[in-house]
Amino acid sequence: MGNVGNSLKAGFLGVKENQEIISLKAQIQTLQNELALAKSGVLTDSQEEALSRQLEGLTDTLGKQRGIHDVKISLIDRDNEQPRTVFPPLLIQERMESLRRHGQKTPVILIPQESGRYKIFDGELRYRSAKKLQWKTLKSVFLPDDEVSEDNSIFESQVITSIHAQRLHDLDLAFALVKLVTHDYPHFEGQQDRIPTLLNTALRRLEREGKSLLLSDIRLEDPTKQKIWLDDAGFKELEEYHLFEVILRLQLNPLSINSNVFPLLKLEDELKDVVRTDGLESSKARELNKLSASKLKVSEEEAIAIRRVLTKKVVDEKLSLKETKELILEQLQKGGSRDRLTKGNKIIKDINSLDISSISNKNELLELKKALKIKMDELNKLLKMN
């Protein structure tokens, strides 16, 4: 009888444990969707407070079930599935000050990976701030990977809400669009670099045919009307159709994406870094990206150095877009001056290389003298002007 009683007791405990696990999974699914909104910055203060309490509850539950661990920050990675990578420096500074004064009150929630590393489920701001403070570890609780949904709709939800709240940087939007297109249409896998070119080519054709003006209205239509327009647009390639379908589904204007968003994919790496660390505006980043080695008439190493100096000036002095454009133009004109100097040196080299002694015909010598006199007159006029 005692054995039966113990078995029943163990059975009831097993049922209770299973119910707790099911409840925890449901809680995680709900929190994932709400985190999608929070990370996009569209929750009200009261909603954020409610979400914060729920996360504290989840953290407490995980801590009791699996313990609280000190995890090396060097082993923690951000969630690359989150579209937002640009965090304002002021926000990080505020959290740094809080951690410095009060310490880490709440553990971050991490998902252990097979590699021995950890992915952030919640707590990226604390993670970024702790790194800035040069902390070695973070108090953490673990969330098993199999309890987290990998549904792409969560990522798309983050993108949509971020767009509507105007909180997603254009660089993040560019990468998010490429990811969504590739996920929805796997034939783009391995040829993501073609996506901006494909959009640009299709738009040029639509402009010639007078169809591009409709895009600002079509993006706001319901899916049925958008499909009718897509079917009648006359795309030359199926890939064009698929690309426009994703962009319009997000209620974005392909013209704006082509002009302002996709060009950021071609930003030099150091400019992308500044966008992510300092929140450099898209328009200024595009201007600074004009400082290429070919336009500056310098080596690639020199171009990188020039971009870094001017980018720092734009960020540190908080230059306006107008001031940034003037700064870039001034630098490019210096490159033009170097180009003109190079051309002058080439002409001098060509003249010095002339072997006049090889010309024996008197008429040819007279023609050469005449031609050189004309050039000397032009040179004298230029010298007088300068």
mmCIF file of C-alpha atoms in Angstrom:
data_model
loop_
_atom_site.group_PDB
_atom_site.id
_atom_site.type_symbol
_atom_site.label_atom_id
_atom_site.label_comp_id
_atom_site.label_asym_id
_atom_site.label_seq_id
_atom_site.Cartn_x
_atom_site.Cartn_y
_atom_site.Cartn_z
ATOM 1 C CA MET A 1 0.000 0.000 0.000
ATOM 2 C CA GLY A 2 2.888 2.279 0.850
ATOM 3 C CA ASN A 3 4.426 1.670 -2.589
ATOM 4 C CA VAL A 4 1.097 2.463 -4.285
ATOM 5 C CA GLY A 5 0.779 5.650 -2.219
ATOM 6 C CA ASN A 6 4.285 6.705 -3.156
ATOM 7 C CA SER A 7 3.575 5.980 -6.830
ATOM 8 C CA LEU A 8 0.380 8.054 -6.731
ATOM 9 C CA LYS A 9 2.247 10.878 -5.009
ATOM 10 C CA ALA A 10 5.007 10.737 -7.636
ATOM 11 C CA GLY A 11 2.352 10.696 -10.366
ATOM 12 C CA PHE A 12 0.639 13.778 -8.985
ATOM 13 C CA LEU A 13 4.011 15.545 -8.716
ATOM 14 C CA GLY A 14 4.746 14.630 -12.350
ATOM 15 C CA VAL A 15 1.395 16.045 -13.470
ATOM 16 C CA LYS A 16 2.062 19.236 -11.508
ATOM 17 C CA GLU A 17 5.541 19.555 -13.057
ATOM 18 C CA ASN A 18 4.139 19.014 -16.572
ATOM 19 C CA GLN A 19 1.450 21.622 -15.945
ATOM 20 C CA GLU A 20 4.144 24.079 -14.808
ATOM 21 C CA ILE A 21 6.138 23.403 -17.983
ATOM 22 C CA ILE A 22 3.060 23.867 -20.210
ATOM 23 C CA SER A 23 2.193 27.067 -18.347
ATOM 24 C CA LEU A 24 5.766 28.312 -18.731
ATOM 25 C CA LYS A 25 5.760 27.618 -22.474
ATOM 26 C CA ALA A 26 2.486 29.499 -22.899
ATOM 27 C CA GLN A 27 3.920 32.380 -20.891
ATOM 28 C CA ILE A 28 7.029 32.436 -23.096
ATOM 29 C CA GLN A 29 4.963 32.457 -26.311
ATOM 30 C CA THR A 30 2.942 35.438 -25.055
ATOM 31 C CA LEU A 31 6.052 37.286 -23.923
ATOM 32 C CA GLN A 32 7.765 36.734 -27.272
ATOM 33 C CA ASN A 33 4.985 38.553 -29.084
ATOM 34 C CA GLU A 34 4.951 41.356 -26.522
ATOM 35 C CA LEU A 35 8.741 41.635 -26.677
ATOM 36 C CA ALA A 36 8.417 42.077 -30.430
ATOM 37 C CA LEU A 37 6.403 45.203 -29.714
ATOM 38 C CA ALA A 38 8.652 46.413 -26.903
ATOM 39 C CA LYS A 39 11.850 46.039 -28.926
ATOM 40 C CA SER A 40 10.184 48.038 -31.671
ATOM 41 C CA GLY A 41 9.370 50.804 -29.182
ATOM 42 C CA VAL A 42 5.604 50.995 -29.647
ATOM 43 C CA LEU A 43 4.297 50.078 -26.197
ATOM 44 C CA THR A 44 2.850 52.740 -23.914
ATOM 45 C CA ASP A 45 4.462 53.369 -20.517
ATOM 46 C CA SER A 46 1.777 51.338 -18.727
ATOM 47 C CA GLN A 47 2.154 48.461 -21.215
ATOM 48 C CA GLU A 48 5.927 48.514 -20.754
ATOM 49 C CA GLU A 49 5.472 48.382 -16.975
ATOM 50 C CA ALA A 50 3.118 45.408 -17.321
ATOM 51 C CA LEU A 51 5.569 43.638 -19.638
ATOM 52 C CA SER A 52 8.397 44.377 -17.210
ATOM 53 C CA ARG A 53 6.420 42.704 -14.403
ATOM 54 C CA GLN A 54 5.752 39.663 -16.602
ATOM 55 C CA LEU A 55 9.436 39.388 -17.477
ATOM 56 C CA GLU A 56 10.344 39.639 -13.809
ATOM 57 C CA GLY A 57 7.863 36.824 -13.147
ATOM 58 C CA LEU A 58 9.428 34.687 -15.882
ATOM 59 C CA THR A 59 12.922 35.472 -14.585
ATOM 60 C CA ASP A 60 11.865 34.495 -11.059
ATOM 61 C CA THR A 61 10.308 31.229 -12.299
ATOM 62 C CA LEU A 62 13.398 30.312 -14.332
ATOM 63 C CA GLY A 63 15.644 31.231 -11.409
ATOM 64 C CA LYS A 64 13.740 28.932 -9.064
ATOM 65 C CA GLN A 65 13.596 26.073 -11.583
ATOM 66 C CA ARG A 66 17.099 26.276 -13.007
ATOM 67 C CA GLY A 67 19.058 28.661 -10.758
ATOM 68 C CA ILE A 68 20.780 32.017 -11.316
ATOM 69 C CA HIS A 69 24.193 31.861 -13.006
ATOM 70 C CA ASP A 70 27.111 34.249 -13.496
ATOM 71 C CA VAL A 71 27.789 34.071 -17.241
ATOM 72 C CA LYS A 72 30.864 35.556 -18.900
ATOM 73 C CA ILE A 73 29.851 38.483 -21.109
ATOM 74 C CA SER A 74 32.358 37.239 -23.703
ATOM 75 C CA LEU A 75 30.124 34.159 -24.172
ATOM 76 C CA ILE A 76 26.906 36.148 -24.723
ATOM 77 C CA ASP A 77 25.600 37.073 -28.190
ATOM 78 C CA ARG A 78 22.769 39.397 -29.176
ATOM 79 C CA ASP A 79 19.737 37.913 -30.921
ATOM 80 C CA ASN A 80 20.452 38.365 -34.626
ATOM 81 C CA GLU A 81 16.796 37.627 -35.335
ATOM 82 C CA GLN A 82 15.848 40.978 -33.833
ATOM 83 C CA PRO A 83 15.665 43.617 -36.598
ATOM 84 C CA ARG A 84 16.708 46.519 -34.395
ATOM 85 C CA THR A 85 20.474 46.951 -34.007
ATOM 86 C CA VAL A 86 20.689 50.738 -33.554
ATOM 87 C CA PHE A 87 20.410 51.786 -29.902
ATOM 88 C CA PRO A 88 20.721 55.518 -29.053
ATOM 89 C CA PRO A 89 23.923 56.220 -27.071
ATOM 90 C CA LEU A 90 21.951 58.235 -24.505
ATOM 91 C CA LEU A 91 19.822 55.183 -23.667
ATOM 92 C CA ILE A 92 22.930 53.071 -23.117
ATOM 93 C CA GLN A 93 24.526 55.838 -21.045
ATOM 94 C CA GLU A 94 21.485 56.004 -18.755
ATOM 95 C CA ARG A 95 21.514 52.234 -18.192
ATOM 96 C CA MET A 96 25.273 52.276 -17.586
ATOM 97 C CA GLU A 97 24.800 54.854 -14.841
ATOM 98 C CA SER A 98 22.033 52.760 -13.278
ATOM 99 C CA LEU A 99 24.210 49.633 -13.286
ATOM 100 C CA ARG A 100 27.163 51.559 -11.907
ATOM 101 C CA ARG A 101 25.145 53.018 -9.022
ATOM 102 C CA HIS A 102 22.757 50.205 -8.164
ATOM 103 C CA GLY A 103 24.286 47.080 -9.695
ATOM 104 C CA GLN A 104 22.373 44.447 -11.674
ATOM 105 C CA LYS A 105 19.043 43.929 -9.938
ATOM 106 C CA THR A 106 17.439 41.561 -12.440
ATOM 107 C CA PRO A 107 19.162 38.695 -14.294
ATOM 108 C CA VAL A 108 19.123 38.704 -18.094
ATOM 109 C CA ILE A 109 17.330 35.807 -19.795
ATOM 110 C CA LEU A 110 19.626 33.736 -22.014
ATOM 111 C CA ILE A 111 19.088 30.804 -24.368
ATOM 112 C CA PRO A 112 21.960 28.263 -24.097
ATOM 113 C CA GLN A 113 23.385 27.219 -27.489
ATOM 114 C CA GLU A 114 24.975 23.896 -28.445
ATOM 115 C CA SER A 115 28.264 25.730 -29.050
ATOM 116 C CA GLY A 116 28.506 26.629 -25.370
ATOM 117 C CA ARG A 117 27.568 30.240 -26.011
ATOM 118 C CA TYR A 118 24.336 32.042 -25.056
ATOM 119 C CA LYS A 119 21.793 34.073 -27.049
ATOM 120 C CA ILE A 120 19.888 36.951 -25.451
ATOM 121 C CA PHE A 121 16.132 36.469 -25.039
ATOM 122 C CA ASP A 122 15.723 39.569 -22.899
ATOM 123 C CA GLY A 123 18.250 42.089 -21.581
ATOM 124 C CA GLU A 124 20.180 43.437 -24.582
ATOM 125 C CA LEU A 125 20.337 46.953 -23.137
ATOM 126 C CA ARG A 126 21.828 45.614 -19.888
ATOM 127 C CA TYR A 127 24.245 43.507 -21.948
ATOM 128 C CA ARG A 128 25.406 46.463 -24.073
ATOM 129 C CA SER A 129 25.737 48.713 -21.023
ATOM 130 C CA ALA A 130 27.662 46.111 -19.001
ATOM 131 C CA LYS A 131 30.093 45.668 -21.906
ATOM 132 C CA LYS A 132 30.683 49.424 -21.950
ATOM 133 C CA LEU A 133 31.385 49.267 -18.211
ATOM 134 C CA GLN A 134 33.858 46.437 -18.930
ATOM 135 C CA TRP A 135 32.045 44.026 -16.621
ATOM 136 C CA LYS A 136 33.195 40.432 -16.927
ATOM 137 C CA THR A 137 29.940 38.620 -16.071
ATOM 138 C CA LEU A 138 26.169 39.101 -15.953
ATOM 139 C CA LYS A 139 23.688 37.416 -13.620
ATOM 140 C CA SER A 140 21.574 35.225 -15.899
ATOM 141 C CA VAL A 141 18.771 32.677 -15.985
ATOM 142 C CA PHE A 142 18.453 30.077 -18.731
ATOM 143 C CA LEU A 143 15.569 29.499 -21.118
ATOM 144 C CA PRO A 144 15.819 26.186 -23.049
ATOM 145 C CA ASP A 145 16.024 26.661 -26.813
ATOM 146 C CA ASP A 146 13.187 24.189 -27.472
ATOM 147 C CA GLU A 147 10.759 26.382 -25.521
ATOM 148 C CA VAL A 148 11.289 29.393 -27.818
ATOM 149 C CA SER A 149 9.321 29.868 -31.023
ATOM 150 C CA GLU A 150 11.360 30.479 -34.185
ATOM 151 C CA ASP A 151 8.272 31.613 -36.099
ATOM 152 C CA ASN A 152 9.272 34.192 -38.732
ATOM 153 C CA SER A 153 5.983 36.012 -38.100
ATOM 154 C CA ILE A 154 7.472 37.294 -34.811
ATOM 155 C CA PHE A 155 10.364 38.855 -36.730
ATOM 156 C CA GLU A 156 7.963 40.374 -39.266
ATOM 157 C CA SER A 157 5.834 41.700 -36.413
ATOM 158 C CA GLN A 158 8.912 43.455 -35.018
ATOM 159 C CA VAL A 159 9.636 44.999 -38.417
ATOM 160 C CA ILE A 160 6.065 46.212 -38.995
ATOM 161 C CA THR A 161 5.622 47.734 -35.557
ATOM 162 C CA SER A 162 9.040 49.387 -35.770
ATOM 163 C CA ILE A 163 8.167 50.923 -39.140
ATOM 164 C CA HIS A 164 4.853 52.288 -37.902
ATOM 165 C CA ALA A 165 6.510 53.754 -34.814
ATOM 166 C CA GLN A 166 9.326 55.189 -36.962
ATOM 167 C CA ARG A 167 11.819 53.621 -34.551
ATOM 168 C CA LEU A 168 13.659 51.367 -37.012
ATOM 169 C CA HIS A 169 16.791 52.873 -38.574
ATOM 170 C CA ASP A 170 16.919 52.648 -42.366
ATOM 171 C CA LEU A 171 19.996 50.414 -42.151
ATOM 172 C CA ASP A 172 18.102 47.942 -39.944
ATOM 173 C CA LEU A 173 15.121 48.158 -42.299
ATOM 174 C CA ALA A 174 17.331 47.376 -45.303
ATOM 175 C CA PHE A 175 18.698 44.197 -43.715
ATOM 176 C CA ALA A 176 15.246 43.240 -42.394
ATOM 177 C CA LEU A 177 13.693 43.525 -45.866
ATOM 178 C CA VAL A 178 16.399 41.348 -47.397
ATOM 179 C CA LYS A 179 15.825 38.765 -44.659
ATOM 180 C CA LEU A 180 12.036 38.763 -45.085
ATOM 181 C CA VAL A 181 12.278 38.474 -48.874
ATOM 182 C CA THR A 182 14.754 35.599 -48.574
ATOM 183 C CA HIS A 183 12.620 33.812 -45.973
ATOM 184 C CA ASP A 184 9.398 34.123 -47.968
ATOM 185 C CA TYR A 185 11.052 33.269 -51.286
ATOM 186 C CA PRO A 186 14.035 30.910 -50.721
ATOM 187 C CA HIS A 187 15.135 31.200 -54.367
ATOM 188 C CA PHE A 188 16.753 34.507 -53.306
ATOM 189 C CA GLU A 189 19.075 32.575 -50.975
ATOM 190 C CA GLY A 190 22.680 33.136 -52.023
ATOM 191 C CA GLN A 191 21.824 36.083 -54.256
ATOM 192 C CA GLN A 192 20.723 38.676 -51.701
ATOM 193 C CA ASP A 193 23.076 41.211 -53.306
ATOM 194 C CA ARG A 194 20.828 41.174 -56.379
ATOM 195 C CA ILE A 195 17.777 42.415 -54.486
ATOM 196 C CA PRO A 196 18.546 46.193 -54.590
ATOM 197 C CA THR A 197 19.530 45.992 -58.282
ATOM 198 C CA LEU A 198 16.387 44.030 -59.077
ATOM 199 C CA LEU A 199 14.217 46.675 -57.412
ATOM 200 C CA ASN A 200 15.997 49.549 -59.164
ATOM 201 C CA THR A 201 15.692 47.909 -62.599
ATOM 202 C CA ALA A 202 11.980 47.179 -62.151
ATOM 203 C CA LEU A 203 11.268 50.724 -60.922
ATOM 204 C CA ARG A 204 12.988 52.296 -63.925
ATOM 205 C CA ARG A 205 10.783 50.243 -66.219
ATOM 206 C CA LEU A 206 7.645 51.170 -64.254
ATOM 207 C CA GLU A 207 8.638 54.858 -64.436
ATOM 208 C CA ARG A 208 9.010 54.653 -68.224
ATOM 209 C CA GLU A 209 5.578 53.050 -68.427
ATOM 210 C CA GLY A 210 4.020 55.661 -66.118
ATOM 211 C CA LYS A 211 3.101 53.094 -63.442
ATOM 212 C CA SER A 212 5.418 54.143 -60.608
ATOM 213 C CA LEU A 213 3.223 57.086 -59.557
ATOM 214 C CA LEU A 214 0.585 54.615 -58.343
ATOM 215 C CA LEU A 215 2.913 53.050 -55.764
ATOM 216 C CA SER A 216 2.264 55.642 -53.041
ATOM 217 C CA ASP A 217 -1.441 54.704 -53.149
ATOM 218 C CA ILE A 218 -1.069 50.959 -53.772
ATOM 219 C CA ARG A 219 1.079 50.481 -50.653
ATOM 220 C CA LEU A 220 -1.903 51.495 -48.483
ATOM 221 C CA GLU A 221 -4.431 49.234 -50.221
ATOM 222 C CA ASP A 222 -5.626 45.894 -48.858
ATOM 223 C CA PRO A 223 -3.832 42.683 -49.961
ATOM 224 C CA THR A 224 -6.469 41.871 -52.607
ATOM 225 C CA LYS A 225 -6.062 45.196 -54.420
ATOM 226 C CA GLN A 226 -2.296 44.990 -54.090
ATOM 227 C CA LYS A 227 -2.360 41.569 -55.768
ATOM 228 C CA ILE A 228 -4.459 42.930 -58.644
ATOM 229 C CA TRP A 229 -1.902 45.713 -59.184
ATOM 230 C CA LEU A 230 1.007 43.257 -58.955
ATOM 231 C CA ASP A 231 -0.613 40.958 -61.514
ATOM 232 C CA ASP A 232 -1.133 43.873 -63.935
ATOM 233 C CA ALA A 233 2.259 45.551 -63.402
ATOM 234 C CA GLY A 234 3.932 43.531 -66.145
ATOM 235 C CA PHE A 235 7.049 42.428 -64.277
ATOM 236 C CA LYS A 236 9.674 40.807 -66.491
ATOM 237 C CA GLU A 237 10.883 38.412 -63.798
ATOM 238 C CA LEU A 238 9.063 36.468 -61.088
ATOM 239 C CA GLU A 239 11.673 37.710 -58.595
ATOM 240 C CA GLU A 240 10.520 41.300 -59.241
ATOM 241 C CA TYR A 241 6.935 40.321 -58.436
ATOM 242 C CA HIS A 242 7.991 38.637 -55.187
ATOM 243 C CA LEU A 243 10.152 41.580 -54.109
ATOM 244 C CA PHE A 244 7.380 44.126 -54.663
ATOM 245 C CA GLU A 245 4.883 41.852 -52.899
ATOM 246 C CA VAL A 246 6.932 41.865 -49.679
ATOM 247 C CA ILE A 247 7.592 45.625 -49.752
ATOM 248 C CA LEU A 248 3.952 46.529 -50.422
ATOM 249 C CA ARG A 249 2.744 44.042 -47.800
ATOM 250 C CA LEU A 250 4.662 46.078 -45.238
ATOM 251 C CA GLN A 251 2.935 49.219 -46.575
ATOM 252 C CA LEU A 252 6.248 50.632 -47.780
ATOM 253 C CA ASN A 253 6.811 52.615 -50.970
ATOM 254 C CA PRO A 254 9.320 50.817 -53.252
ATOM 255 C CA LEU A 255 10.479 54.216 -54.570
ATOM 256 C CA SER A 256 11.529 55.298 -51.082
ATOM 257 C CA ILE A 257 13.158 51.936 -50.360
ATOM 258 C CA ASN A 258 15.142 52.233 -53.589
ATOM 259 C CA SER A 259 16.289 55.818 -52.942
ATOM 260 C CA ASN A 260 16.790 55.917 -49.181
ATOM 261 C CA VAL A 261 16.963 52.433 -47.689
ATOM 262 C CA PHE A 262 18.714 49.901 -49.931
ATOM 263 C CA PRO A 263 21.638 52.296 -50.682
ATOM 264 C CA LEU A 264 22.630 51.880 -47.017
ATOM 265 C CA LEU A 265 23.508 48.241 -47.723
ATOM 266 C CA LYS A 266 26.480 49.626 -49.667
ATOM 267 C CA LEU A 267 27.765 51.733 -46.786
ATOM 268 C CA GLU A 268 31.416 51.168 -45.968
ATOM 269 C CA ASP A 269 31.828 48.914 -42.931
ATOM 270 C CA GLU A 270 33.155 51.672 -40.665
ATOM 271 C CA LEU A 271 30.086 53.795 -41.467
ATOM 272 C CA LYS A 272 27.756 50.903 -40.609
ATOM 273 C CA ASP A 273 29.568 50.614 -37.286
ATOM 274 C CA VAL A 274 29.037 54.330 -36.558
ATOM 275 C CA VAL A 275 25.343 54.022 -37.445
ATOM 276 C CA ARG A 276 24.984 51.220 -34.899
ATOM 277 C CA THR A 277 27.103 52.758 -32.157
ATOM 278 C CA ASP A 278 26.186 56.435 -32.519
ATOM 279 C CA GLY A 279 22.835 56.309 -34.334
ATOM 280 C CA LEU A 280 24.205 58.316 -37.305
ATOM 281 C CA GLU A 281 21.263 59.433 -39.450
ATOM 282 C CA SER A 282 20.738 57.689 -42.798
ATOM 283 C CA SER A 283 20.984 60.883 -44.850
ATOM 284 C CA LYS A 284 24.351 61.814 -43.313
ATOM 285 C CA ALA A 285 25.668 58.262 -43.686
ATOM 286 C CA ARG A 286 24.815 58.322 -47.405
ATOM 287 C CA GLU A 287 26.669 61.633 -47.807
ATOM 288 C CA LEU A 288 29.761 60.352 -45.989
ATOM 289 C CA ASN A 289 29.725 57.223 -48.145
ATOM 290 C CA LYS A 290 30.433 59.450 -51.168
ATOM 291 C CA LEU A 291 34.002 59.788 -49.885
ATOM 292 C CA SER A 292 35.271 56.830 -51.897
ATOM 293 C CA ALA A 293 38.876 56.306 -52.941
ATOM 294 C CA SER A 294 38.004 56.870 -56.610
ATOM 295 C CA LYS A 295 36.234 60.186 -55.960
ATOM 296 C CA LEU A 296 38.896 61.416 -53.546
ATOM 297 C CA LYS A 297 41.694 60.344 -55.925
ATOM 298 C CA VAL A 298 43.528 58.608 -53.074
ATOM 299 C CA SER A 299 44.314 55.054 -51.966
ATOM 300 C CA GLU A 300 41.700 52.947 -50.162
ATOM 301 C CA GLU A 301 43.612 53.293 -46.878
ATOM 302 C CA GLU A 302 43.658 57.098 -47.204
ATOM 303 C CA ALA A 303 39.941 57.148 -48.055
ATOM 304 C CA ILE A 304 39.113 55.145 -44.913
ATOM 305 C CA ALA A 305 41.172 57.558 -42.796
ATOM 306 C CA ILE A 306 39.431 60.603 -44.338
ATOM 307 C CA ARG A 307 35.967 59.080 -43.806
ATOM 308 C CA ARG A 308 36.755 58.297 -40.171
ATOM 309 C CA VAL A 309 37.972 61.836 -39.447
ATOM 310 C CA LEU A 310 34.988 63.512 -41.125
ATOM 311 C CA THR A 311 32.474 61.057 -39.645
ATOM 312 C CA LYS A 312 33.821 61.802 -36.165
ATOM 313 C CA LYS A 313 33.486 65.527 -36.883
ATOM 314 C CA VAL A 314 29.861 65.099 -38.025
ATOM 315 C CA VAL A 315 28.963 63.055 -34.919
ATOM 316 C CA ASP A 316 30.946 65.001 -32.309
ATOM 317 C CA GLU A 317 29.912 68.444 -33.552
ATOM 318 C CA LYS A 318 26.334 67.306 -34.321
ATOM 319 C CA LEU A 319 26.524 68.833 -37.804
ATOM 320 C CA SER A 320 23.258 69.331 -39.686
ATOM 321 C CA LEU A 321 22.651 67.598 -43.022
ATOM 322 C CA LYS A 322 23.380 70.888 -44.831
ATOM 323 C CA GLU A 323 26.669 71.302 -42.963
ATOM 324 C CA THR A 324 27.544 67.663 -43.642
ATOM 325 C CA LYS A 325 26.939 68.097 -47.379
ATOM 326 C CA GLU A 326 29.133 71.213 -47.431
ATOM 327 C CA LEU A 327 31.893 69.344 -45.591
ATOM 328 C CA ILE A 328 31.757 66.439 -48.059
ATOM 329 C CA LEU A 329 31.712 68.765 -51.084
ATOM 330 C CA GLU A 330 34.767 70.634 -49.787
ATOM 331 C CA GLN A 331 36.650 67.357 -49.353
ATOM 332 C CA LEU A 332 35.651 66.088 -52.809
ATOM 333 C CA GLN A 333 36.791 69.362 -54.390
ATOM 334 C CA LYS A 334 40.207 68.777 -52.841
ATOM 335 C CA GLY A 335 40.203 65.450 -54.643
ATOM 336 C CA GLY A 336 39.337 67.270 -57.886
ATOM 337 C CA SER A 337 42.283 69.628 -57.355
ATOM 338 C CA ARG A 338 44.570 66.632 -56.944
ATOM 339 C CA ASP A 339 43.131 65.198 -60.151
ATOM 340 C CA ARG A 340 43.821 68.424 -62.060
ATOM 341 C CA LEU A 341 47.373 68.442 -60.668
ATOM 342 C CA THR A 342 47.831 64.870 -61.826
ATOM 343 C CA LYS A 343 46.639 65.813 -65.331
ATOM 344 C CA GLY A 344 49.131 68.729 -65.373
ATOM 345 C CA ASN A 345 51.967 66.408 -64.430
ATOM 346 C CA LYS A 346 50.932 64.033 -67.208
ATOM 347 C CA ILE A 347 51.042 66.844 -69.813
ATOM 348 C CA ILE A 348 54.509 67.911 -68.617
ATOM 349 C CA LYS A 349 55.677 64.303 -68.824
ATOM 350 C CA ASP A 350 54.282 63.967 -72.362
ATOM 351 C CA ILE A 351 55.987 67.183 -73.509
ATOM 352 C CA ASN A 352 59.324 66.171 -71.990
ATOM 353 C CA SER A 353 59.114 62.813 -73.712
ATOM 354 C CA LEU A 354 58.816 64.426 -77.176
ATOM 355 C CA ASP A 355 61.833 63.522 -79.338
ATOM 356 C CA ILE A 356 62.000 66.621 -81.572
ATOM 357 C CA SER A 357 65.388 65.591 -82.994
ATOM 358 C CA SER A 358 63.683 62.749 -84.820
ATOM 359 C CA ILE A 359 61.698 65.242 -86.962
ATOM 360 C CA SER A 360 63.694 66.178 -90.079
ATOM 361 C CA ASN A 361 60.933 67.622 -92.262
ATOM 362 C CA LYS A 362 61.036 71.465 -92.115
ATOM 363 C CA ASN A 363 57.274 71.846 -92.676
ATOM 364 C CA GLU A 364 56.532 69.462 -89.809
ATOM 365 C CA LEU A 365 58.876 71.428 -87.551
ATOM 366 C CA LEU A 366 57.100 74.675 -88.478
ATOM 367 C CA GLU A 367 53.689 73.093 -87.742
ATOM 368 C CA LEU A 368 54.974 71.884 -84.379
ATOM 369 C CA LYS A 369 56.316 75.367 -83.574
ATOM 370 C CA LYS A 370 52.940 76.869 -84.503
ATOM 371 C CA ALA A 371 51.062 74.361 -82.315
ATOM 372 C CA LEU A 372 53.376 74.979 -79.357
ATOM 373 C CA LYS A 373 52.984 78.765 -79.764
ATOM 374 C CA ILE A 374 49.199 78.423 -79.588
ATOM 375 C CA LYS A 375 49.519 76.386 -76.383
ATOM 376 C CA MET A 376 51.978 78.940 -74.944
ATOM 377 C CA ASP A 377 49.450 81.721 -75.601
ATOM 378 C CA GLU A 378 46.746 79.674 -73.806
ATOM 379 C CA LEU A 379 49.138 79.059 -70.916
ATOM 380 C CA ASN A 380 49.952 82.780 -70.600
ATOM 381 C CA LYS A 381 46.243 83.649 -70.504
ATOM 382 C CA LEU A 382 45.650 81.124 -67.719
ATOM 383 C CA LEU A 383 48.596 82.486 -65.742
ATOM 384 C CA LYS A 384 47.236 86.034 -66.020
ATOM 385 C CA MET A 385 43.803 84.840 -64.804
ATOM 386 C CA ASN A 386 45.381 83.187 -61.758
#
